[in-house]
Structure formats: structure tokens, C-alpha cells
């Protein structure tokens, strides 16, 4: 008889791979990796289906630490340098360890070379995956205003357009990046000339009650860290002799440094200090931070994610290369938006994904298949994507048929293999195409609750649109009303209950500042 513990181990191995990798359990400090797929659900496009439209909401790529975090790195460095000690075991590298930041004015807060590569690689990957853009075709993407986000979008465009040689023709193969102003708080909007609210890639900044609840994430994470960090510090200190002693704060800095150190210069030594269990504790604390801070555990999360979901569902309804009613801009079939980590979990909440999860603040959830794992969504260059699929079911009468090709004729005809009689002059091997929607989180397909009857557990498009416009809209509410902004006035505020609550930048000309991204 297989015990429940053994079953958990088997599931953990099959889900996350045989070799434990701390870099896949470092939450928002993880360099990008594909999230593991659910059992029986592969990441490939279902057979008989073609993606004809897709929308991606992407976190910026791997970066150097934020200035506040960098102070923690410096404190740890000088604590080590100012001590006299003997280190052994996994700590023997400490006497020679140095900070990987060598240009304080230009590195903290900004992309590392790994972040640039991650972004470039995503461009190459999606160009090949969808084949939406022909050779020489121009392409437009959207970005929030922070420089690291703009840089991520820029490197994505260079990867997406690194196809052929068009440098000598400025009219071909150019990237157009629309940089949107970050959403303003209500107080800022009173005296601003641009008071974007939901019409932004950073809408949560405009919702005061969301911000109040978002503080619960850091409180929850701190509560859980208190259950293990001192114990971890005691174990680490057993490898030291002398006057160097690490505390809980140092443990937090060291574990943060694992992902950052690796993506900056390939240093994994801090990753190797900790046990697998300690990494799972670290990961869980990060899960709590995002779940209760910006994800389904924040009751105002859905309203900050819904406007983008609604905008994409409207575009999926009219189909690729079309715009919505009264729209003045037609987005490309591949819709790319770049933003920050905290703006991704609200999309999950708005879609009703993982909303039934309840995470304990004092005991790690050890279920290897639990739904909400921050590193599977908000790792560097993490993303949530929606795909519109056109799917056809093979005709049952073609089970014993093949395709006949005639010299010089593009295409073919269906023939019966038993008597080689041509069944039709034009191939029509499928029934009428049907439309579906699929959600991906860091490449892994995620079934939409109560809407997964299509191929590969996709959601029928009509049912998805009905869901977005009905129960999901009701659950989220109106952005301006829920966020307490209905009475805000000022030169930067217009539309309020209507325009202020919706995403317009994908279908309206003039939203944001357009930048031409060259390949040279």
C-alpha cells in the first residue's frame, strides 16, 4: 500500500522534476522558467487548433536589486567583512564573497544582461510560436512607464524583429513601443494633466482601498517567516566559528540573493547554503506575500485586473485585425503589454483562477499540486497570456483517407486509400471551426473554472465572453466606484464612471507616447 507521504513525493517529483532547483522556488526573485504543467495537460496547442490571436501581460525581466534591497546586501557584506571567523561546509566562500554591483549609479533597479536576454528570447519564441508577423512587417507593443519595463519591451521587440536584414529600409521591420503613463493616485490626479485610472498597465496604483489590503501580503509573509528563519539561522551558524553570527534578517537577505546573484553573474553559492525544506519555506512566504497582497486573498484584487481582461475579451470577440465598436486603433493579433510583478496576480483574481485557495499563515501548505505558487506567475519576465484558438474536428468519414498532391498545384485533395478515388477537389477534412480561449501562466495552460469543455480543457469563446461580461464583471465591480474615485475631480480626470473604469489604450489612438525601437 502506498502511503500518502509517498504519493506526495511521487507527485512532487513528477511535477517539478527529479532534481530540486532552488531557482525554481525563489518566488519573485527567480529568473524566468516555464511553470510545470498540470498532469495530463501539455503546453502545446491542442491538435486541430490554431491560435489566431493572443494577449500577453508580462513582468519586466531580471534586474539588479532595488536600492532598498541593495542596502541589505551591503549590510550583509560589511557584517561578514568586519568579523573574524572560520567558515566551513557551504559557507567556505564567505571570506571571498563580494557584491556583484560595480556601478551603483546605473545598476540597482535596472535590467541585468539576463533580463535583456529573457526579453529578447521571448520575442524570438513568440515570433516562431504564432507566425503572426510576416517578414519586414512592423509591430507595436505597450509598456508601463518605469525604465526597466520600457527596456524589457525594447529587448522583446528586438528579439521579435530579429528576422532577416531590414536595417537599410526604415519603413520595414520596425518596433513601435507605446509607453503609457503609470496610473495616478486619487490625490495625484487632482492636480495632474493625465489622470489615468484603469486605462493603464499599473491600475492598482489608483485604487486606495486595494493599497490598504495589499499591506496584508507583507504582514502574512512576515508572520510565516518568523516560524522558520531563526531555526534556519541556528543551523547556518553551526558552520561558523568566531564572532560572526547570522540572524533572521540575514537569512532573508541570503535567500533573496540566490536568484539575484545567479541572474546577475551566475553565482549559485548562496542557493547551496539552504536545504530543500528551507527553500520551500522561503517560496511559501513569497506565495503568502502575493496571494494576500495582490492576488485572490486581496478582496480588491479582481477590480484592478478586470479592465484588462475585459478589453482582451472584447478584442477576441471581434477577432484578429479588427477593432471594437467606436475604436480608433486596431491592435496586432499578438497583443503585448509589459508591467510589474504586483500587476499580474490581479489578472488571476479577475479570471476567477486559484480563488478557492486558502493559505495558512503559520504552517506551510505541503500539497505539491496546490494552485497558487508565486514563482509560477511572477518570476522575472513571468506572464499571464490569453489565446484565442480556432479548432476543427476531423471528419469521421476520413479515417481511411489521405491527401493527394498534383504537380504545381498548391494544396491537395482527399482520396480514399482503399480505391484511390478522389473524394473532393478541395480539402475539407474538418467540420466548421469552433472558437475557444486558453489561459497560460508562464507557459503552463490553466483551465478556466467551470469553462473547460474545449480541446485541451480550453473555454468556448462564447462562454468565455459571457463569463467575463456576467459573473466576473459582477464579482469585480466598477473600477471607479469600488476604488472610491467616483467623486474625484480635477484637470486630469475625465469620464470617471465610464472611461475611468475601462482599458482604452488598446483600441484608442493617442494613449501613451510612441517610441520607435530600432534594431541598430
PDB file of C-alpha atoms in Angstrom, residues 322-331 504-511:
ATOM      1  CA  UNK A 322     -10.419  44.159 -36.101  1.00  0.00           C
ATOM      2  CA  UNK A 323     -11.203  46.773 -33.504  1.00  0.00           C
ATOM      3  CA  UNK A 324     -14.133  47.154 -31.168  1.00  0.00           C
ATOM      4  CA  UNK A 325     -17.132  49.400 -31.809  1.00  0.00           C
ATOM      5  CA  UNK A 326     -16.072  53.067 -31.849  1.00  0.00           C
ATOM      6  CA  UNK A 327     -12.419  52.037 -31.689  1.00  0.00           C
ATOM      7  CA  UNK A 328      -9.852  54.162 -33.495  1.00  0.00           C
ATOM      8  CA  UNK A 329      -6.943  51.704 -33.266  1.00  0.00           C
ATOM      9  CA  UNK A 330      -6.609  48.088 -34.384  1.00  0.00           C
ATOM     10  CA  UNK A 331      -4.033  46.186 -32.298  1.00  0.00           C
ATOM     11  CA  UNK A 504      -8.875  52.076 -23.867  1.00  0.00           C
ATOM     12  CA  UNK A 505      -5.218  52.178 -24.855  1.00  0.00           C
ATOM     13  CA  UNK A 506      -5.515  49.011 -26.971  1.00  0.00           C
ATOM     14  CA  UNK A 507      -8.254  50.461 -29.173  1.00  0.00           C
ATOM     15  CA  UNK A 508      -7.794  54.251 -28.982  1.00  0.00           C
ATOM     16  CA  UNK A 509      -5.195  56.249 -30.843  1.00  0.00           C
ATOM     17  CA  UNK A 510      -3.138  58.712 -28.839  1.00  0.00           C
ATOM     18  CA  UNK A 511      -2.977  56.915 -25.486  1.00  0.00           C
TER      19      UNK A 511
END
